[in-house]
Coordinates of C-alpha atoms and ligand atoms in Angstrom, one line a residue:
M26 CA -54.2 -132.0 64.1
S27 CA -53.4 -128.6 65.5
K28 CA -54.6 -125.6 63.5
S29 CA -55.1 -121.9 64.2
V30 CA -58.4 -120.8 65.7
A31 CA -58.9 -118.5 62.6
R32 CA -58.7 -121.6 60.4
L33 CA -61.1 -123.5 62.6
L34 CA -63.5 -120.6 62.3
A35 CA -63.1 -120.5 58.5
E36 CA -63.7 -124.3 58.3
S37 CA -66.8 -124.0 60.5
L38 CA -68.2 -121.2 58.3
E39 CA -67.6 -123.5 55.3
A40 CA -69.3 -126.4 57.0
H41 CA -72.3 -124.1 57.5
D42 CA -72.4 -123.5 53.8
V43 CA -71.5 -119.8 54.1
D44 CA -70.5 -118.7 50.7
R45 CA -70.6 -114.9 51.2
I46 CA -69.8 -112.6 54.1
Y47 CA -70.6 -108.9 54.1
C48 CA -68.2 -106.7 56.1
V49 CA -66.5 -103.5 56.8
P50 CA -62.9 -104.5 57.8
G51 CA -61.6 -103.8 61.3
E52 CA -58.3 -104.2 62.9
S53 CA -60.0 -106.3 65.6
Y54 CA -60.5 -109.2 63.3
V55 CA -57.8 -109.1 60.6
G56 CA -56.6 -112.4 62.0
L57 CA -59.8 -114.0 60.6
T58 CA -60.1 -112.0 57.4
S59 CA -56.5 -112.8 56.4
V60 CA -57.3 -116.6 56.6
L61 CA -60.6 -116.1 54.8
V62 CA -58.9 -114.2 52.0
E63 CA -56.2 -116.9 51.8
R64 CA -58.6 -119.8 51.7
N65 CA -60.8 -118.0 49.1
S66 CA -63.7 -120.4 49.9
M67 CA -66.3 -117.7 50.3
Q68 CA -66.7 -114.2 49.0
L69 CA -65.9 -111.3 51.3
V70 CA -68.1 -108.4 50.2
V71 CA -66.4 -105.2 51.5
C72 CA -69.1 -102.6 52.1
R73 CA -69.1 -98.8 52.7
H74 CA -71.0 -98.8 56.0
E75 CA -71.8 -101.5 58.6
S76 CA -75.6 -100.7 58.2
G77 CA -75.2 -101.6 54.5
A78 CA -73.3 -104.8 55.3
G79 CA -75.9 -105.7 58.0
F80 CA -78.9 -105.1 55.7
M81 CA -77.2 -107.2 53.0
A82 CA -76.8 -110.1 55.4
V83 CA -80.5 -109.6 56.4
A84 CA -81.5 -109.8 52.7
D85 CA -79.3 -112.9 52.3
G86 CA -80.9 -114.5 55.3
R87 CA -84.3 -113.9 53.7
L88 CA -83.3 -115.1 50.3
R89 CA -81.8 -118.4 51.5
S90 CA -83.8 -119.1 54.6
R91 CA -80.4 -119.6 56.2
A92 CA -78.5 -117.1 58.4
G93 CA -77.0 -114.3 56.4
V94 CA -73.5 -113.4 57.7
A95 CA -71.9 -110.0 58.4
M96 CA -68.7 -109.2 60.1
V97 CA -67.9 -105.9 61.8
S98 CA -65.4 -104.4 64.1
R99 CA -65.9 -103.7 67.8
G100 CA -67.7 -100.7 69.3
P101 CA -67.9 -98.3 66.3
G102 CA -68.4 -101.0 63.7
L103 CA -71.1 -102.7 65.7
S104 CA -72.8 -99.4 66.5
N105 CA -73.2 -98.7 62.8
A106 CA -74.7 -102.2 62.3
M107 CA -77.4 -101.8 65.0
V108 CA -80.2 -100.8 62.6
A109 CA -79.8 -104.0 60.7
L110 CA -79.8 -106.0 63.9
H111 CA -82.9 -104.2 65.0
S112 CA -84.6 -105.0 61.7
A113 CA -83.5 -108.6 61.7
H114 CA -84.8 -109.0 65.2
H115 CA -88.2 -107.6 64.5
D116 CA -88.5 -109.2 61.1
C117 CA -87.5 -112.7 62.5
T118 CA -84.8 -113.0 59.9
P119 CA -81.9 -115.4 60.6
M120 CA -78.5 -113.6 60.8
V121 CA -75.1 -114.2 62.3
L122 CA -73.0 -111.2 63.1
L123 CA -69.4 -111.7 63.8
I124 CA -67.9 -108.9 65.9
G125 CA -64.2 -108.4 66.5
H126 CA -63.4 -107.7 70.2
V127 CA -60.5 -106.3 72.3
E128 CA -57.9 -108.8 73.6
R129 CA -59.2 -110.9 76.4
R130 CA -56.7 -109.6 78.9
D131 CA -58.1 -106.0 78.4
V132 CA -61.8 -106.9 78.8
G133 CA -63.5 -104.7 81.3
R134 CA -60.9 -101.9 81.2
Q135 CA -62.9 -99.9 78.6
A136 CA -60.1 -100.7 76.2
L137 CA -60.1 -98.9 72.9
Q138 CA -63.6 -99.3 71.3
E139 CA -64.6 -101.9 73.8
Q140 CA -68.3 -102.5 74.3
N141 CA -70.3 -104.7 76.7
Y142 CA -72.0 -106.6 73.9
S143 CA -74.4 -108.5 76.2
V144 CA -75.7 -105.3 77.5
L145 CA -75.8 -103.4 74.2
L146 CA -77.4 -106.2 72.2
A147 CA -79.8 -107.5 74.9
D148 CA -82.9 -106.3 73.0
T149 CA -81.7 -106.7 69.4
T150 CA -80.4 -110.3 69.2
K151 CA -81.6 -113.7 70.2
L152 CA -78.2 -114.5 71.7
V153 CA -74.8 -113.0 72.3
I154 CA -72.0 -115.6 72.4
E155 CA -68.6 -114.4 73.7
V156 CA -65.8 -116.8 72.8
I157 CA -63.6 -116.8 75.8
D158 CA -62.1 -120.3 75.4
P159 CA -60.5 -120.5 71.9
D160 CA -61.3 -124.3 71.9
Q161 CA -65.0 -123.4 71.8
A162 CA -64.8 -121.2 68.7
S163 CA -66.4 -123.7 66.4
E164 CA -69.0 -124.7 69.0
A165 CA -69.9 -121.1 69.3
L166 CA -70.5 -120.8 65.5
A167 CA -72.6 -124.0 65.4
R168 CA -74.8 -122.6 68.3
A169 CA -75.0 -119.3 66.6
F170 CA -76.3 -120.7 63.3
H171 CA -78.7 -123.1 65.1
T172 CA -80.2 -120.4 67.3
A173 CA -80.5 -117.9 64.5
E174 CA -82.4 -120.3 62.3
S175 CA -84.6 -122.2 64.7
G176 CA -87.9 -121.3 66.4
T177 CA -88.5 -117.6 65.8
P178 CA -85.5 -116.8 63.6
G179 CA -83.4 -113.8 64.4
P180 CA -79.9 -112.3 64.8
V181 CA -77.1 -113.9 66.9
A182 CA -73.9 -112.1 67.7
V183 CA -70.6 -113.9 68.1
I184 CA -67.9 -112.0 69.8
L185 CA -64.3 -112.8 68.7
P186 CA -61.4 -111.3 70.8
E187 CA -58.6 -110.3 68.6
D188 CA -56.0 -112.4 70.4
I189 CA -57.6 -115.8 69.7
F190 CA -57.2 -116.0 66.0
D191 CA -53.5 -117.0 65.9
L192 CA -53.7 -119.5 68.8
E193 CA -53.5 -123.2 68.0
T194 CA -56.3 -125.6 68.8
E195 CA -56.9 -129.3 68.4
E196 CA -60.7 -129.0 68.3
P197 CA -62.6 -130.4 65.3
V198 CA -65.2 -128.4 63.4
D199 CA -68.6 -128.6 65.2
L200 CA -70.9 -129.6 62.3
P201 CA -74.2 -127.9 61.5
R202 CA -77.4 -129.2 63.2
A203 CA -80.1 -130.6 60.9
R204 CA -82.9 -128.2 60.2
V205 CA -85.7 -128.6 62.7
V206 CA -89.2 -128.8 61.2
S207 CA -92.1 -129.1 63.7
G208 CA -95.5 -130.5 62.7
P209 CA -98.9 -129.9 64.3
R210 CA -100.5 -132.4 66.7
S211 CA -103.1 -134.4 64.8
E212 CA -105.9 -133.4 67.3
D213 CA -105.1 -129.7 66.7
L214 CA -105.2 -130.3 62.9
D215 CA -108.5 -132.0 63.3
R216 CA -109.8 -129.1 65.2
L217 CA -108.5 -126.6 62.7
A218 CA -110.1 -128.6 59.9
D219 CA -113.4 -128.6 61.7
M220 CA -113.2 -124.9 62.4
L221 CA -112.4 -124.2 58.7
A222 CA -115.2 -126.5 57.5
A223 CA -117.7 -124.7 59.7
S224 CA -116.6 -121.2 58.7
E225 CA -118.6 -119.2 56.2
R226 CA -116.2 -116.3 56.1
P227 CA -112.6 -117.4 56.9
L228 CA -109.5 -115.2 56.4
L229 CA -106.2 -116.9 55.9
L230 CA -103.2 -114.7 56.6
V231 CA -99.8 -115.8 55.3
G232 CA -96.6 -114.3 56.7
G233 CA -92.9 -114.5 57.3
A234 CA -92.6 -118.1 58.6
M235 CA -94.6 -119.3 55.6
L236 CA -92.2 -117.4 53.4
A237 CA -89.3 -119.0 55.1
D238 CA -90.9 -122.4 54.5
V239 CA -91.4 -121.5 50.8
V240 CA -87.8 -120.5 50.4
A241 CA -86.6 -123.7 52.0
D242 CA -88.9 -125.8 49.9
P243 CA -90.6 -124.0 46.8
S244 CA -93.2 -126.8 46.5
V245 CA -94.9 -125.2 49.5
T246 CA -96.2 -122.6 47.2
D247 CA -98.2 -125.2 45.2
D248 CA -99.5 -126.7 48.4
L249 CA -100.7 -123.3 49.5
N250 CA -102.4 -122.6 46.2
R251 CA -104.1 -126.1 46.3
L252 CA -105.3 -125.5 49.8
S253 CA -106.8 -122.1 48.9
E254 CA -108.5 -123.5 45.8
E255 CA -109.7 -126.9 47.1
W256 CA -110.9 -125.4 50.4
V257 CA -112.1 -122.1 48.8
L258 CA -110.1 -119.9 51.2
P259 CA -109.2 -116.3 50.6
V260 CA -105.4 -115.7 51.1
S261 CA -104.0 -112.4 52.4
P262 CA -100.2 -112.0 52.4
T263 CA -99.2 -109.9 55.3
H264 CA -97.1 -106.8 55.7
R265 CA -94.2 -106.8 53.2
R266 CA -94.7 -110.5 52.2
P267 CA -96.6 -109.7 49.0
Q268 CA -95.0 -112.5 47.0
L269 CA -96.7 -115.2 49.0
F270 CA -99.8 -115.2 46.8
D271 CA -100.4 -114.0 43.2
A272 CA -102.2 -110.7 43.4
T273 CA -104.3 -111.7 40.4
H274 CA -105.4 -115.1 41.8
P275 CA -109.1 -115.1 42.2
N276 CA -108.7 -116.2 45.8
Y277 CA -106.4 -113.3 46.7
G278 CA -108.2 -111.7 49.6
G279 CA -106.4 -108.4 49.9
Y280 CA -103.0 -107.4 51.4
M281 CA -103.0 -107.3 55.2
G282 CA -100.3 -104.7 55.7
I283 CA -99.9 -101.2 57.1
R284 CA -103.1 -99.1 56.8
V285 CA -105.3 -101.4 54.8
P286 CA -107.7 -99.2 52.7
P287 CA -111.1 -98.7 54.5
A288 CA -113.2 -100.6 52.0
Q289 CA -111.0 -103.7 52.2
I290 CA -110.6 -103.8 56.0
A291 CA -114.3 -103.2 56.6
E292 CA -115.1 -106.3 54.6
M293 CA -112.3 -108.3 56.2
K294 CA -113.7 -107.5 59.6
N295 CA -116.8 -109.5 58.6
T296 CA -114.8 -112.7 59.0
D297 CA -115.9 -115.4 61.3
L298 CA -112.5 -117.1 61.6
M299 CA -109.0 -115.7 61.2
V300 CA -106.1 -118.1 60.7
A301 CA -102.6 -116.6 60.9
L302 CA -100.4 -119.1 59.0
G303 CA -96.8 -118.3 59.9
E304 CA -97.5 -114.6 60.7
R305 CA -96.2 -113.4 64.1
M306 CA -99.0 -110.8 64.2
T307 CA -97.1 -107.5 64.3
D308 CA -98.4 -104.0 64.9
P309 CA -99.0 -103.3 61.2
V310 CA -100.6 -106.6 60.5
S311 CA -103.0 -106.5 63.4
Q312 CA -104.0 -102.9 62.3
S313 CA -102.3 -101.4 65.4
Y314 CA -103.6 -104.2 67.7
S315 CA -107.2 -103.7 66.7
F316 CA -107.8 -106.7 64.4
P317 CA -107.6 -109.0 66.3
T318 CA -108.1 -107.2 69.5
P319 CA -105.8 -108.3 72.4
P320 CA -106.0 -110.2 74.6
E321 CA -109.4 -111.6 73.5
P322 CA -109.8 -111.6 69.7
Q323 CA -113.2 -110.4 68.5
M324 CA -113.5 -113.6 66.4
P325 CA -112.1 -117.1 66.6
F326 CA -108.4 -116.8 66.0
V327 CA -106.0 -119.6 65.1
H328 CA -102.3 -118.8 65.5
V329 CA -99.7 -120.9 63.7
W330 CA -96.1 -119.9 64.3
P331 CA -93.1 -122.2 64.8
D332 CA -92.4 -121.1 68.4
A333 CA -94.6 -121.7 71.4
N334 CA -93.2 -118.6 73.1
E335 CA -94.9 -116.4 70.5
V336 CA -98.3 -118.2 70.3
G337 CA -100.3 -116.7 73.1
R338 CA -97.8 -113.9 73.9
I339 CA -100.3 -111.1 73.1
W340 CA -103.5 -112.8 72.1
R341 CA -105.4 -115.7 73.5
P342 CA -105.9 -117.8 70.4
S343 CA -108.8 -120.2 70.1
L344 CA -106.2 -122.6 68.9
G345 CA -102.5 -122.2 69.0
M346 CA -100.3 -124.3 66.8
P347 CA -96.5 -123.9 67.5
C348 CA -95.2 -125.5 64.3
N349 CA -94.1 -124.8 60.8
P350 CA -97.1 -123.4 58.8
S351 CA -96.3 -125.5 55.7
E352 CA -96.9 -128.6 57.8
V353 CA -100.3 -127.4 58.7
V354 CA -101.1 -126.7 55.0
R355 CA -99.9 -130.2 54.1
G356 CA -101.9 -131.8 57.0
L357 CA -105.1 -130.0 55.8
L358 CA -104.6 -131.1 52.2
K359 CA -104.3 -134.7 53.4
R360 CA -107.5 -134.4 55.3
G361 CA -109.3 -133.2 52.2
A362 CA -111.6 -130.2 51.7
P363 CA -115.1 -130.2 53.2
P364 CA -117.8 -131.1 50.6
D365 CA -119.5 -127.7 50.9
A366 CA -116.4 -125.6 50.6
S367 CA -118.0 -123.7 47.7
K368 CA -120.4 -122.0 50.2
R369 CA -117.5 -119.5 50.7
R370 CA -117.2 -118.6 47.0
G371 CA -119.3 -115.4 47.4
W372 CA -117.2 -114.3 50.4
V373 CA -113.9 -114.9 48.5
D374 CA -115.1 -113.2 45.4
G375 CA -116.3 -110.2 47.4
L376 CA -112.9 -109.7 49.1
H377 CA -111.1 -110.2 45.8
K378 CA -113.2 -107.7 43.9
I379 CA -112.4 -105.0 46.5
H380 CA -108.7 -105.8 46.1
R381 CA -108.9 -105.7 42.2
D382 CA -110.7 -102.4 42.3
L383 CA -108.0 -100.9 44.5
L384 CA -105.3 -102.4 42.3
A385 CA -106.7 -100.6 39.3
R386 CA -104.0 -98.5 37.7
E387 CA -105.8 -95.2 38.4
W388 CA -104.0 -92.0 39.4
E389 CA -104.4 -88.3 38.7
P390 CA -101.7 -85.8 37.8
T391 CA -100.6 -83.3 40.4
T392 CA -99.3 -79.7 40.2
D393 CA -95.9 -80.0 41.9
G394 CA -94.1 -82.9 40.3
V395 CA -94.5 -86.5 39.1
N396 CA -97.2 -88.6 40.6
F397 CA -95.1 -91.6 41.7
A398 CA -98.0 -93.8 40.9
A399 CA -97.3 -93.4 37.2
I400 CA -93.7 -94.5 37.6
V401 CA -94.6 -97.6 39.6
C402 CA -97.3 -98.6 37.2
E403 CA -94.8 -98.3 34.4
V404 CA -92.2 -100.3 36.2
D405 CA -94.8 -103.1 36.8
K406 CA -95.1 -103.5 33.1
H407 CA -91.4 -104.3 32.8
L408 CA -91.0 -106.7 35.7
D409 CA -90.0 -110.2 34.9
P410 CA -91.9 -113.1 36.6
D411 CA -88.7 -113.7 38.7
A412 CA -87.8 -110.1 39.4
T413 CA -86.7 -108.9 42.8
I414 CA -88.2 -105.7 44.1
T415 CA -86.7 -104.0 47.2
T416 CA -88.1 -100.9 49.0
D417 CA -86.6 -98.6 51.6
A418 CA -89.0 -97.3 54.2
G419 CA -91.1 -94.3 53.3
N420 CA -94.4 -93.3 51.7
F421 CA -93.1 -93.9 48.2
A422 CA -93.3 -97.6 49.1
S423 CA -97.1 -97.3 49.4
F424 CA -97.3 -96.9 45.6
V425 CA -95.3 -100.2 45.2
H426 CA -97.8 -102.0 47.4
R427 CA -100.8 -100.5 45.8
Y428 CA -99.8 -100.7 42.1
I429 CA -97.5 -103.7 41.7
G430 CA -99.4 -106.9 41.2
F431 CA -96.9 -109.2 42.9
R432 CA -96.5 -112.8 41.6
Q433 CA -95.3 -115.8 43.4
G434 CA -92.1 -116.2 41.5
Q435 CA -91.1 -112.6 42.3
V436 CA -89.1 -111.7 45.4
F437 CA -89.8 -108.8 47.6
L438 CA -87.3 -107.5 50.1
A439 CA -87.6 -104.7 52.7
S440 CA -87.2 -104.1 56.3
V441 CA -90.5 -105.4 57.6
V442 CA -90.3 -103.2 60.7
G443 CA -89.7 -100.1 58.5
A444 CA -86.1 -99.2 59.1
M445 CA -84.8 -96.7 56.6
G446 CA -81.6 -97.6 54.7
S447 CA -82.5 -101.1 53.8
G448 CA -83.5 -100.7 50.1
M449 CA -80.2 -100.2 48.4
P450 CA -78.1 -102.8 50.4
M451 CA -80.9 -105.3 50.0
A452 CA -80.8 -104.7 46.2
V453 CA -77.1 -105.3 46.1
A454 CA -77.4 -108.5 48.1
A455 CA -80.2 -109.7 45.9
A456 CA -78.3 -108.9 42.7
L457 CA -75.3 -110.9 44.0
R458 CA -77.5 -113.8 45.1
R459 CA -79.8 -113.9 42.0
P460 CA -77.4 -113.2 39.0
N461 CA -79.0 -112.5 35.6
T462 CA -82.4 -111.6 37.1
Q463 CA -83.9 -108.1 37.4
V464 CA -83.4 -106.3 40.6
V465 CA -85.3 -103.1 41.1
A466 CA -84.9 -100.9 44.2
F467 CA -87.4 -98.2 45.2
L468 CA -85.9 -95.5 47.5
G469 CA -87.0 -92.2 48.8
D470 CA -84.6 -89.2 48.7
G471 CA -84.3 -89.6 52.5
G472 CA -83.3 -93.2 52.5
T473 CA -81.0 -92.8 49.5
L474 CA -78.6 -90.6 51.4
M475 CA -78.6 -93.0 54.3
T476 CA -77.2 -96.1 52.6
G477 CA -77.3 -95.2 48.9
N478 CA -73.5 -95.2 48.9
E479 CA -73.7 -98.9 48.7
I480 CA -74.2 -98.4 45.0
A481 CA -70.4 -98.3 45.1
T482 CA -70.5 -101.9 46.4
A483 CA -72.7 -102.8 43.4
I484 CA -70.2 -101.3 41.0
Q485 CA -67.3 -102.9 42.8
Y486 CA -68.8 -106.4 42.6
G487 CA -70.2 -106.0 39.1
V488 CA -74.0 -106.2 39.9
N489 CA -76.5 -103.9 38.2
P490 CA -79.7 -103.1 40.1
I491 CA -82.1 -100.5 38.8
V492 CA -82.6 -97.9 41.5
I493 CA -85.7 -95.7 41.4
I494 CA -85.5 -92.6 43.6
S495 CA -88.7 -90.8 44.6
D496 CA -87.3 -87.3 45.3
N497 CA -90.1 -85.2 46.9
A498 CA -87.5 -83.0 48.7
M499 CA -88.8 -84.1 52.1
Y500 CA -89.1 -86.9 54.6
G501 CA -92.5 -87.3 53.2
T502 CA -93.9 -89.9 55.6
I503 CA -93.2 -87.8 58.6
G504 CA -94.6 -84.7 56.8
M505 CA -97.8 -86.6 56.3
H506 CA -98.0 -87.7 59.9
S507 CA -97.4 -84.2 61.0
Y508 CA -100.0 -82.8 58.7
M509 CA -102.6 -85.4 59.8
R510 CA -102.0 -84.7 63.4
Y511 CA -101.5 -80.9 63.2
P512 CA -103.2 -79.8 59.9
E513 CA -102.9 -76.1 61.0
R514 CA -99.1 -76.2 60.9
P515 CA -97.2 -75.4 57.7
F516 CA -96.8 -78.4 55.5
M517 CA -93.2 -79.6 55.0
D518 CA -91.8 -77.7 57.9
G519 CA -89.4 -79.9 59.9
T520 CA -89.2 -82.4 57.1
R521 CA -87.9 -80.5 54.1
L522 CA -84.7 -81.7 52.4
T523 CA -82.2 -80.0 50.1
N524 CA -81.0 -82.7 47.8
P525 CA -78.2 -83.2 45.3
D526 CA -78.9 -83.9 41.7
F527 CA -79.3 -87.7 42.1
A528 CA -78.5 -88.3 38.4
A529 CA -75.2 -86.5 38.8
W530 CA -74.6 -88.3 42.1
A531 CA -75.2 -91.7 40.3
R532 CA -72.9 -90.9 37.4
A533 CA -70.2 -90.0 39.8
F534 CA -70.2 -93.6 41.0
G535 CA -70.1 -94.9 37.4
A536 CA -73.8 -95.7 37.2
E537 CA -76.2 -94.8 34.3
A538 CA -78.8 -92.2 35.2
I539 CA -82.1 -91.0 34.0
T540 CA -84.1 -88.0 35.2
I541 CA -87.9 -88.1 35.2
R542 CA -89.6 -84.7 35.3
D543 CA -93.0 -85.7 33.8
E544 CA -95.2 -88.8 34.0
S545 CA -94.7 -89.3 30.3
D546 CA -90.9 -89.5 30.5
G547 CA -90.2 -93.1 29.6
I548 CA -88.2 -95.3 31.9
A549 CA -88.2 -98.4 29.7
R550 CA -84.6 -97.7 28.8
A551 CA -83.6 -98.3 32.4
F552 CA -84.4 -102.0 31.8
D553 CA -82.2 -102.2 28.8
V554 CA -78.9 -101.1 30.3
K555 CA -78.0 -104.3 32.2
T556 CA -74.3 -103.7 32.1
R557 CA -74.2 -101.3 35.1
P558 CA -76.5 -100.0 37.8
V559 CA -79.1 -97.5 36.6
V560 CA -80.5 -94.7 38.8
V561 CA -83.8 -93.2 37.8
H562 CA -84.2 -89.9 39.5
C563 CA -87.9 -89.0 39.7
L564 CA -88.8 -85.4 40.7
T565 CA -91.8 -86.5 42.7
S566 CA -94.8 -84.6 43.9
A567 CA -94.8 -83.8 47.6
L568 CA -98.5 -83.0 47.6
Q569 CA -99.3 -86.6 46.6
M570 CA -98.3 -87.7 50.0
S571 CA -98.9 -91.4 49.5
A572 CA -100.7 -93.8 47.2
W573 CA -103.8 -93.1 49.2
R574 CA -103.6 -89.5 50.4
R575 CA -103.1 -86.1 48.7
Y576 CA -102.4 -82.9 50.6
S577 CA -104.9 -80.4 49.3
E578 CA -107.9 -82.6 49.9
G579 CA -106.5 -83.9 53.2
E580 CA -108.6 -87.0 52.6
S581 CA -108.0 -90.5 51.5
L582 CA -108.4 -90.7 47.7
P583 CA -110.5 -93.9 47.4
Ligands
LIG606 C1 -83.6 -95.4 60.2 C2 -84.9 -94.7 60.3 N1 -84.9 -93.4 60.7 C3 -86.1 -92.7 60.8 C4 -87.2 -93.3 60.5 C5 -88.6 -92.6 60.5 N2 -89.1 -92.4 59.1 C6 -89.9 -93.2 58.6 S1 -90.3 -92.8 57.0 C7 -89.3 -91.5 57.1 C8 -89.2 -90.5 55.9 C9 -88.7 -91.2 54.6 O1 -88.4 -90.2 53.7 P1 -88.1 -90.6 52.2 O2 -87.0 -91.6 52.2 O3 -87.7 -89.3 51.6 O4 -89.4 -91.2 51.7 P2 -90.9 -90.5 51.6 O5 -91.6 -90.8 52.9 O6 -90.7 -89.0 51.4 O7 -91.6 -91.1 50.4 C10 -88.7 -91.3 58.3 C11 -87.7 -90.3 58.6 C12 -87.2 -94.7 60.1 N3 -88.3 -95.4 59.8 N4 -86.0 -95.3 60.0

């Protein structure tokens, strides 16, 4: 039966179980939006900026372990969405970006807002698919979702010329491909089991691909816990994946993220076997490519990642396993723990003690504003076991990683690569995806005025995140880097910000607002509001540059 291409696309999205699309409308794709609105089979969330829409789709991709979907208009719309694409690409997050395009007959003329997408997106997407033949529209979507979700996940762009939507087609919906799960070779599993059995001081890193497996199948969490307990293995969640292991579990071996505190990393470096389970091994995780050292790691190194292109790309692992990490966990459990696994108890306890000491809720007052540590410690007391925490990029987030004892039922969302502007949109997406659960966003004053306007989207769609703004009147992270590199230069110069009253700003949107001027100002009431978003505006110390560093001493605190 003949139908319009727009309808075929809508049915294809439905077949891929898309229930929500984040967008900023554009004239280039009204042909598709009008059909989507008419069918009403999925929610169109109209955002205030394409970066906001993009980050919401990234968050959705992370929350579902399926591609999140955003829709933007040609040149200008896409350009605004680039930061989210960059983030999804680096963070290995599945995402499909639908982009309206000029009419096919005008392609190449530099028609209004035309862009060469294959050139522009070459280094921020896994694939760019231009739909030239309207009969291939559904096939294009099926390929986009499959590519976005398989191997190393990432963003895929689908380019939709504006003249195709009303054309008629006889093509059927191209149905979704089954999810591909790859297991380890049994000889590799045997070798890993032998290496682990022989190891006195193993280190088990768990990262993004493990998290994707957990989201797809929550029982993976129990398997991981059992492996750690039966095999007596310390588990270290990697950069911005803290929810993979309970911070208070006695086998928690310390967080392997950006700038691990000296005491922790010194002990970690005594390992005799590093196993990266579903961690791509990024710059922050590898401690700026020093642990392990490329290309030859300083200790035996096992790399498990569901994509052979990635295993061996930078390091020469002792054993490379291009498969789903959860399958490795299950395979090891089946083989059974070595009889002398308890020989590692002292090693695991030692790592855990350093972590617990660092997690201690200790902080000291400052002279120029609130020590953000106090706020984060207070928030931690109010977090539900299934709360979502999002952070934007900035030094205020170091307090979140230091002082929040993440639990496995909690959800953490941020741009792993550290793109500013992610915190608020991700909170909106999480609140939509996880109704009736707490969603708390931590933002800096810098990031707030990048995408904070998406609080309007929260209000429009009736979701109520709690937004905590650390206002130190500067781009603090950069101030710190500048100070560390050039201590003789005036602190804050080049990074100072003149801010609005964020409480008044929040109220103008219809949100509730609380101002914190002192560590003793309570924020408990932020958790009681529940009927609209709450913004907690903290007048934060600039001298307390991060959870680890204070200006006057110029030294790490611990
Ligand atoms: C989109 C983007 N622009 C610039 C940067 C570089 N950058 C990293 S952190 C930071 C400052 C963040 O300032 P703020 O949000 O106020 O948090 P603070 O560091 O003061 O806690 C900047 C500019 C970035 N990571 N992402």
